[in-house]
Amino acid sequence: MLVERIETALNAQIKIEAESSQFYLAMASWAESEGMNGTAKFLYLHSDEEREHMLKLVKFVNERGGQAIIPALSQPTSNFDSLNQVFEKLLSHEEFVTQSINELVHICFEEKDYTTQNFMQWYVSEQIEEEALARTILDKLNMIGNDKGGLYLFDRDLEMFVPHEGDEG
Ligand code: OFO
């Protein structure tokens, strides 16, 4: 059984994960329209992963006797100036997600809901990976700058990217 405060917090997190998925989908579509197919593939995959994160929460809430609410989503930004801007936005969004997950874990402690707290540990670890990955990508982009050859190789590298094991949701 979920106490109302936890159920509300989990439903808020469901919305955040769903919006993350939409946000990265918009980025993927932008990258594809700009001919950066490797980056687009990476971002489409990332969007799918966020949807998995959402679904995992939906199922958890319902299994524990609550009701997962599927939220309306706001229109994500669809125009970006550069790849740097895309990944800067991605990183700051992931930092926001991490903060939200940490707050949720904190609420679990306050409510002594150790089952949900334990379930949320997967998300805590996932965020470490996702933030680290976004930072690595940004470092690479900063090194490349405006070098066209470098950007071509960057895009090709992302095409080969294989998500780590925890990424399949
Ligand atoms: Fe990367 O946000 Fe989900 O957890």
PDB file of C-alpha atoms and ligand atoms in Angstrom:
ATOM      1  CA  MET A   1       0.000   0.000   0.000  1.00  0.00           C
ATOM      2  CA  LEU A   2       1.270   3.457  -0.891  1.00  0.00           C
ATOM      3  CA  VAL A   3       0.676   6.461   1.324  1.00  0.00           C
ATOM      4  CA  GLU A   4      -0.848   9.359  -0.563  1.00  0.00           C
ATOM      5  CA  ARG A   5       2.259  11.527  -0.322  1.00  0.00           C
ATOM      6  CA  ILE A   6       4.402   8.844  -1.959  1.00  0.00           C
ATOM      7  CA  GLU A   7       1.795   8.118  -4.622  1.00  0.00           C
ATOM      8  CA  THR A   8       1.660  11.840  -5.485  1.00  0.00           C
ATOM      9  CA  ALA A   9       5.456  12.062  -5.641  1.00  0.00           C
ATOM     10  CA  LEU A  10       5.675   8.951  -7.839  1.00  0.00           C
ATOM     11  CA  ASN A  11       3.032  10.337 -10.177  1.00  0.00           C
ATOM     12  CA  ALA A  12       4.986  13.594 -10.412  1.00  0.00           C
ATOM     13  CA  GLN A  13       8.052  11.553 -11.345  1.00  0.00           C
ATOM     14  CA  ILE A  14       6.029   9.693 -13.996  1.00  0.00           C
ATOM     15  CA  LYS A  15       5.317  13.051 -15.601  1.00  0.00           C
ATOM     16  CA  ILE A  16       8.974  14.072 -15.462  1.00  0.00           C
ATOM     17  CA  GLU A  17      10.079  10.821 -17.145  1.00  0.00           C
ATOM     18  CA  ALA A  18       7.381  11.209 -19.819  1.00  0.00           C
ATOM     19  CA  GLU A  19       8.460  14.786 -20.470  1.00  0.00           C
ATOM     20  CA  SER A  20      12.101  13.701 -20.645  1.00  0.00           C
ATOM     21  CA  SER A  21      11.119  11.212 -23.330  1.00  0.00           C
ATOM     22  CA  GLN A  22       9.299  13.921 -25.317  1.00  0.00           C
ATOM     23  CA  PHE A  23      12.143  16.352 -24.840  1.00  0.00           C
ATOM     24  CA  TYR A  24      14.735  13.918 -26.237  1.00  0.00           C
ATOM     25  CA  LEU A  25      12.385  12.898 -29.022  1.00  0.00           C
ATOM     26  CA  ALA A  26      12.225  16.555 -30.109  1.00  0.00           C
ATOM     27  CA  MET A  27      16.024  16.721 -29.993  1.00  0.00           C
ATOM     28  CA  ALA A  28      16.276  13.522 -32.055  1.00  0.00           C
ATOM     29  CA  SER A  29      13.924  14.879 -34.669  1.00  0.00           C
ATOM     30  CA  TRP A  30      15.898  18.131 -34.877  1.00  0.00           C
ATOM     31  CA  ALA A  31      19.209  16.239 -35.262  1.00  0.00           C
ATOM     32  CA  GLU A  32      17.712  14.014 -37.966  1.00  0.00           C
ATOM     33  CA  SER A  33      16.363  17.019 -39.867  1.00  0.00           C
ATOM     34  CA  GLU A  34      19.877  18.514 -39.726  1.00  0.00           C
ATOM     35  CA  GLY A  35      21.373  15.353 -41.235  1.00  0.00           C
ATOM     36  CA  MET A  36      23.074  14.218 -38.031  1.00  0.00           C
ATOM     37  CA  ASN A  37      21.809  10.682 -38.178  1.00  0.00           C
ATOM     38  CA  GLY A  38      24.144   9.200 -35.558  1.00  0.00           C
ATOM     39  CA  THR A  39      23.152  11.830 -33.016  1.00  0.00           C
ATOM     40  CA  ALA A  40      19.502  11.327 -33.947  1.00  0.00           C
ATOM     41  CA  LYS A  41      19.786   7.578 -33.405  1.00  0.00           C
ATOM     42  CA  PHE A  42      21.388   8.132 -29.993  1.00  0.00           C
ATOM     43  CA  LEU A  43      18.645  10.573 -28.977  1.00  0.00           C
ATOM     44  CA  TYR A  44      15.788   8.379 -30.252  1.00  0.00           C
ATOM     45  CA  LEU A  45      17.211   5.595 -28.118  1.00  0.00           C
ATOM     46  CA  HIS A  46      17.510   7.911 -25.148  1.00  0.00           C
ATOM     47  CA  SER A  47      13.910   8.968 -25.607  1.00  0.00           C
ATOM     48  CA  ASP A  48      12.829   5.299 -25.624  1.00  0.00           C
ATOM     49  CA  GLU A  49      14.779   4.701 -22.421  1.00  0.00           C
ATOM     50  CA  GLU A  50      12.990   7.550 -20.673  1.00  0.00           C
ATOM     51  CA  ARG A  51       9.681   6.041 -21.722  1.00  0.00           C
ATOM     52  CA  GLU A  52      10.831   2.783 -20.133  1.00  0.00           C
ATOM     53  CA  HIS A  53      11.683   4.691 -16.954  1.00  0.00           C
ATOM     54  CA  MET A  54       8.160   6.081 -16.984  1.00  0.00           C
ATOM     55  CA  LEU A  55       6.564   2.657 -17.565  1.00  0.00           C
ATOM     56  CA  LYS A  56       8.563   1.090 -14.772  1.00  0.00           C
ATOM     57  CA  LEU A  57       7.117   3.692 -12.394  1.00  0.00           C
ATOM     58  CA  VAL A  58       3.584   3.262 -13.768  1.00  0.00           C
ATOM     59  CA  LYS A  59       3.707  -0.471 -13.108  1.00  0.00           C
ATOM     60  CA  PHE A  60       5.223  -0.028  -9.658  1.00  0.00           C
ATOM     61  CA  VAL A  61       2.521   2.423  -8.537  1.00  0.00           C
ATOM     62  CA  ASN A  62      -0.278   0.165  -9.777  1.00  0.00           C
ATOM     63  CA  GLU A  63       1.263  -2.997  -8.313  1.00  0.00           C
ATOM     64  CA  ARG A  64       1.499  -1.335  -4.919  1.00  0.00           C
ATOM     65  CA  GLY A  65      -2.194  -0.534  -4.836  1.00  0.00           C
ATOM     66  CA  GLY A  66      -2.011   3.051  -6.084  1.00  0.00           C
ATOM     67  CA  GLN A  67      -3.096   4.504  -9.399  1.00  0.00           C
ATOM     68  CA  ALA A  68      -0.568   5.717 -11.922  1.00  0.00           C
ATOM     69  CA  ILE A  69      -1.855   8.773 -13.748  1.00  0.00           C
ATOM     70  CA  ILE A  70      -0.813   9.218 -17.369  1.00  0.00           C
ATOM     71  CA  PRO A  71      -0.161  12.926 -17.689  1.00  0.00           C
ATOM     72  CA  ALA A  72      -0.729  15.513 -20.411  1.00  0.00           C
ATOM     73  CA  LEU A  73       2.588  16.728 -21.734  1.00  0.00           C
ATOM     74  CA  SER A  74       3.739  20.183 -22.698  1.00  0.00           C
ATOM     75  CA  GLN A  75       5.210  20.896 -26.128  1.00  0.00           C
ATOM     76  CA  PRO A  76       8.993  20.521 -25.985  1.00  0.00           C
ATOM     77  CA  THR A  77      11.414  22.948 -27.653  1.00  0.00           C
ATOM     78  CA  SER A  78      12.009  21.829 -31.209  1.00  0.00           C
ATOM     79  CA  ASN A  79      14.652  24.309 -32.384  1.00  0.00           C
ATOM     80  CA  PHE A  80      18.237  24.264 -31.330  1.00  0.00           C
ATOM     81  CA  ASP A  81      21.239  26.383 -32.359  1.00  0.00           C
ATOM     82  CA  SER A  82      23.850  23.671 -32.239  1.00  0.00           C
ATOM     83  CA  LEU A  83      24.753  20.212 -30.996  1.00  0.00           C
ATOM     84  CA  ASN A  84      26.398  21.863 -28.002  1.00  0.00           C
ATOM     85  CA  GLN A  85      23.143  23.481 -27.092  1.00  0.00           C
ATOM     86  CA  VAL A  86      21.294  20.158 -27.414  1.00  0.00           C
ATOM     87  CA  PHE A  87      23.651  18.389 -25.034  1.00  0.00           C
ATOM     88  CA  GLU A  88      23.847  21.329 -22.621  1.00  0.00           C
ATOM     89  CA  LYS A  89      20.062  21.241 -22.364  1.00  0.00           C
ATOM     90  CA  LEU A  90      20.138  17.461 -22.002  1.00  0.00           C
ATOM     91  CA  LEU A  91      22.659  17.646 -19.159  1.00  0.00           C
ATOM     92  CA  SER A  92      20.822  20.355 -17.265  1.00  0.00           C
ATOM     93  CA  HIS A  93      17.578  18.415 -17.707  1.00  0.00           C
ATOM     94  CA  GLU A  94      19.214  15.275 -16.300  1.00  0.00           C
ATOM     95  CA  GLU A  95      20.499  17.301 -13.334  1.00  0.00           C
ATOM     96  CA  PHE A  96      16.944  18.426 -12.704  1.00  0.00           C
ATOM     97  CA  VAL A  97      15.737  14.788 -12.911  1.00  0.00           C
ATOM     98  CA  THR A  98      18.416  13.719 -10.431  1.00  0.00           C
ATOM     99  CA  GLN A  99      17.275  16.382  -7.998  1.00  0.00           C
ATOM    100  CA  SER A 100      13.692  15.236  -8.311  1.00  0.00           C
ATOM    101  CA  ILE A 101      14.672  11.587  -7.722  1.00  0.00           C
ATOM    102  CA  ASN A 102      16.708  12.553  -4.664  1.00  0.00           C
ATOM    103  CA  GLU A 103      13.738  14.448  -3.248  1.00  0.00           C
ATOM    104  CA  LEU A 104      11.534  11.414  -3.847  1.00  0.00           C
ATOM    105  CA  VAL A 105      13.997   9.186  -1.975  1.00  0.00           C
ATOM    106  CA  HIS A 106      14.013  11.716   0.850  1.00  0.00           C
ATOM    107  CA  ILE A 107      10.207  11.571   1.081  1.00  0.00           C
ATOM    108  CA  CYS A 108      10.441   7.760   1.229  1.00  0.00           C
ATOM    109  CA  PHE A 109      12.711   8.041   4.280  1.00  0.00           C
ATOM    110  CA  GLU A 110      10.382  10.529   5.935  1.00  0.00           C
ATOM    111  CA  GLU A 111       7.408   8.226   5.348  1.00  0.00           C
ATOM    112  CA  LYS A 112       9.447   5.122   6.265  1.00  0.00           C
ATOM    113  CA  ASP A 113       8.518   3.553   2.915  1.00  0.00           C
ATOM    114  CA  TYR A 114      11.628   1.422   2.441  1.00  0.00           C
ATOM    115  CA  THR A 115      10.082  -0.609  -0.369  1.00  0.00           C
ATOM    116  CA  THR A 116       9.723   2.458  -2.589  1.00  0.00           C
ATOM    117  CA  GLN A 117      13.061   3.770  -1.400  1.00  0.00           C
ATOM    118  CA  ASN A 118      14.659   0.474  -2.477  1.00  0.00           C
ATOM    119  CA  PHE A 119      12.877   0.579  -5.846  1.00  0.00           C
ATOM    120  CA  MET A 120      14.102   4.134  -6.415  1.00  0.00           C
ATOM    121  CA  GLN A 121      17.745   3.106  -5.971  1.00  0.00           C
ATOM    122  CA  TRP A 122      17.751   1.895  -9.578  1.00  0.00           C
ATOM    123  CA  TYR A 123      16.910   5.441 -10.677  1.00  0.00           C
ATOM    124  CA  VAL A 124      19.584   6.913  -8.414  1.00  0.00           C
ATOM    125  CA  SER A 125      22.277   4.769 -10.092  1.00  0.00           C
ATOM    126  CA  GLU A 126      20.852   5.391 -13.541  1.00  0.00           C
ATOM    127  CA  GLN A 127      21.147   9.144 -13.042  1.00  0.00           C
ATOM    128  CA  ILE A 128      24.844   8.866 -12.176  1.00  0.00           C
ATOM    129  CA  GLU A 129      25.411   7.085 -15.507  1.00  0.00           C
ATOM    130  CA  GLU A 130      23.273   9.474 -17.517  1.00  0.00           C
ATOM    131  CA  GLU A 131      24.846  12.612 -16.129  1.00  0.00           C
ATOM    132  CA  ALA A 132      28.346  11.199 -16.649  1.00  0.00           C
ATOM    133  CA  LEU A 133      27.534  10.278 -20.241  1.00  0.00           C
ATOM    134  CA  ALA A 134      26.116  13.729 -21.007  1.00  0.00           C
ATOM    135  CA  ARG A 135      29.241  15.372 -19.515  1.00  0.00           C
ATOM    136  CA  THR A 136      31.557  13.147 -21.575  1.00  0.00           C
ATOM    137  CA  ILE A 137      29.663  14.031 -24.746  1.00  0.00           C
ATOM    138  CA  LEU A 138      29.781  17.753 -23.946  1.00  0.00           C
ATOM    139  CA  ASP A 139      33.522  17.582 -23.256  1.00  0.00           C
ATOM    140  CA  LYS A 140      34.021  15.989 -26.675  1.00  0.00           C
ATOM    141  CA  LEU A 141      31.901  18.629 -28.386  1.00  0.00           C
ATOM    142  CA  ASN A 142      33.802  21.413 -26.659  1.00  0.00           C
ATOM    143  CA  MET A 143      37.066  19.910 -27.878  1.00  0.00           C
ATOM    144  CA  ILE A 144      35.759  19.640 -31.443  1.00  0.00           C
ATOM    145  CA  GLY A 145      34.445  23.204 -31.578  1.00  0.00           C
ATOM    146  CA  ASN A 146      33.449  24.110 -35.138  1.00  0.00           C
ATOM    147  CA  ASP A 147      35.696  21.586 -36.852  1.00  0.00           C
ATOM    148  CA  LYS A 148      33.488  19.954 -39.514  1.00  0.00           C
ATOM    149  CA  GLY A 149      35.605  16.808 -39.742  1.00  0.00           C
ATOM    150  CA  GLY A 150      35.463  16.435 -35.978  1.00  0.00           C
ATOM    151  CA  LEU A 151      31.677  16.830 -35.965  1.00  0.00           C
ATOM    152  CA  TYR A 152      31.370  14.226 -38.709  1.00  0.00           C
ATOM    153  CA  LEU A 153      33.363  11.738 -36.626  1.00  0.00           C
ATOM    154  CA  PHE A 154      31.403  12.660 -33.506  1.00  0.00           C
ATOM    155  CA  ASP A 155      28.131  11.897 -35.271  1.00  0.00           C
ATOM    156  CA  ARG A 156      29.504   8.612 -36.584  1.00  0.00           C
ATOM    157  CA  ASP A 157      30.677   7.629 -33.074  1.00  0.00           C
ATOM    158  CA  LEU A 158      27.222   8.218 -31.634  1.00  0.00           C
ATOM    159  CA  GLU A 159      25.775   5.978 -34.341  1.00  0.00           C
ATOM    160  CA  MET A 160      27.866   3.119 -32.903  1.00  0.00           C
ATOM    161  CA  PHE A 161      26.872   3.876 -29.316  1.00  0.00           C
ATOM    162  CA  VAL A 162      25.604   0.869 -27.374  1.00  0.00           C
ATOM    163  CA  PRO A 163      23.743   1.691 -24.153  1.00  0.00           C
ATOM    164  CA  HIS A 164      25.062   0.148 -20.942  1.00  0.00           C
ATOM    165  CA  GLU A 165      23.163  -2.736 -19.329  1.00  0.00           C
ATOM    166  CA  GLY A 166      21.134  -0.623 -16.913  1.00  0.00           C
ATOM    167  CA  ASP A 167      19.757   1.391 -19.821  1.00  0.00           C
ATOM    168  CA  GLU A 168      17.141  -1.007 -21.006  1.00  0.00           C
ATOM    169  CA  GLY A 169      14.873   0.183 -18.235  1.00  0.00           C
TER     170      GLY A 169
HETATM  171 FE1  OFO B   1      17.322  10.252 -17.413  1.00  0.00          FE
HETATM  172  O1  OFO B   1      15.731  10.418 -16.528  1.00  0.00           O
HETATM  173 FE2  OFO B   1      14.914   8.863 -16.434  1.00  0.00          FE
HETATM  174  O2  OFO B   1      15.346   8.508 -14.750  1.00  0.00           O
END
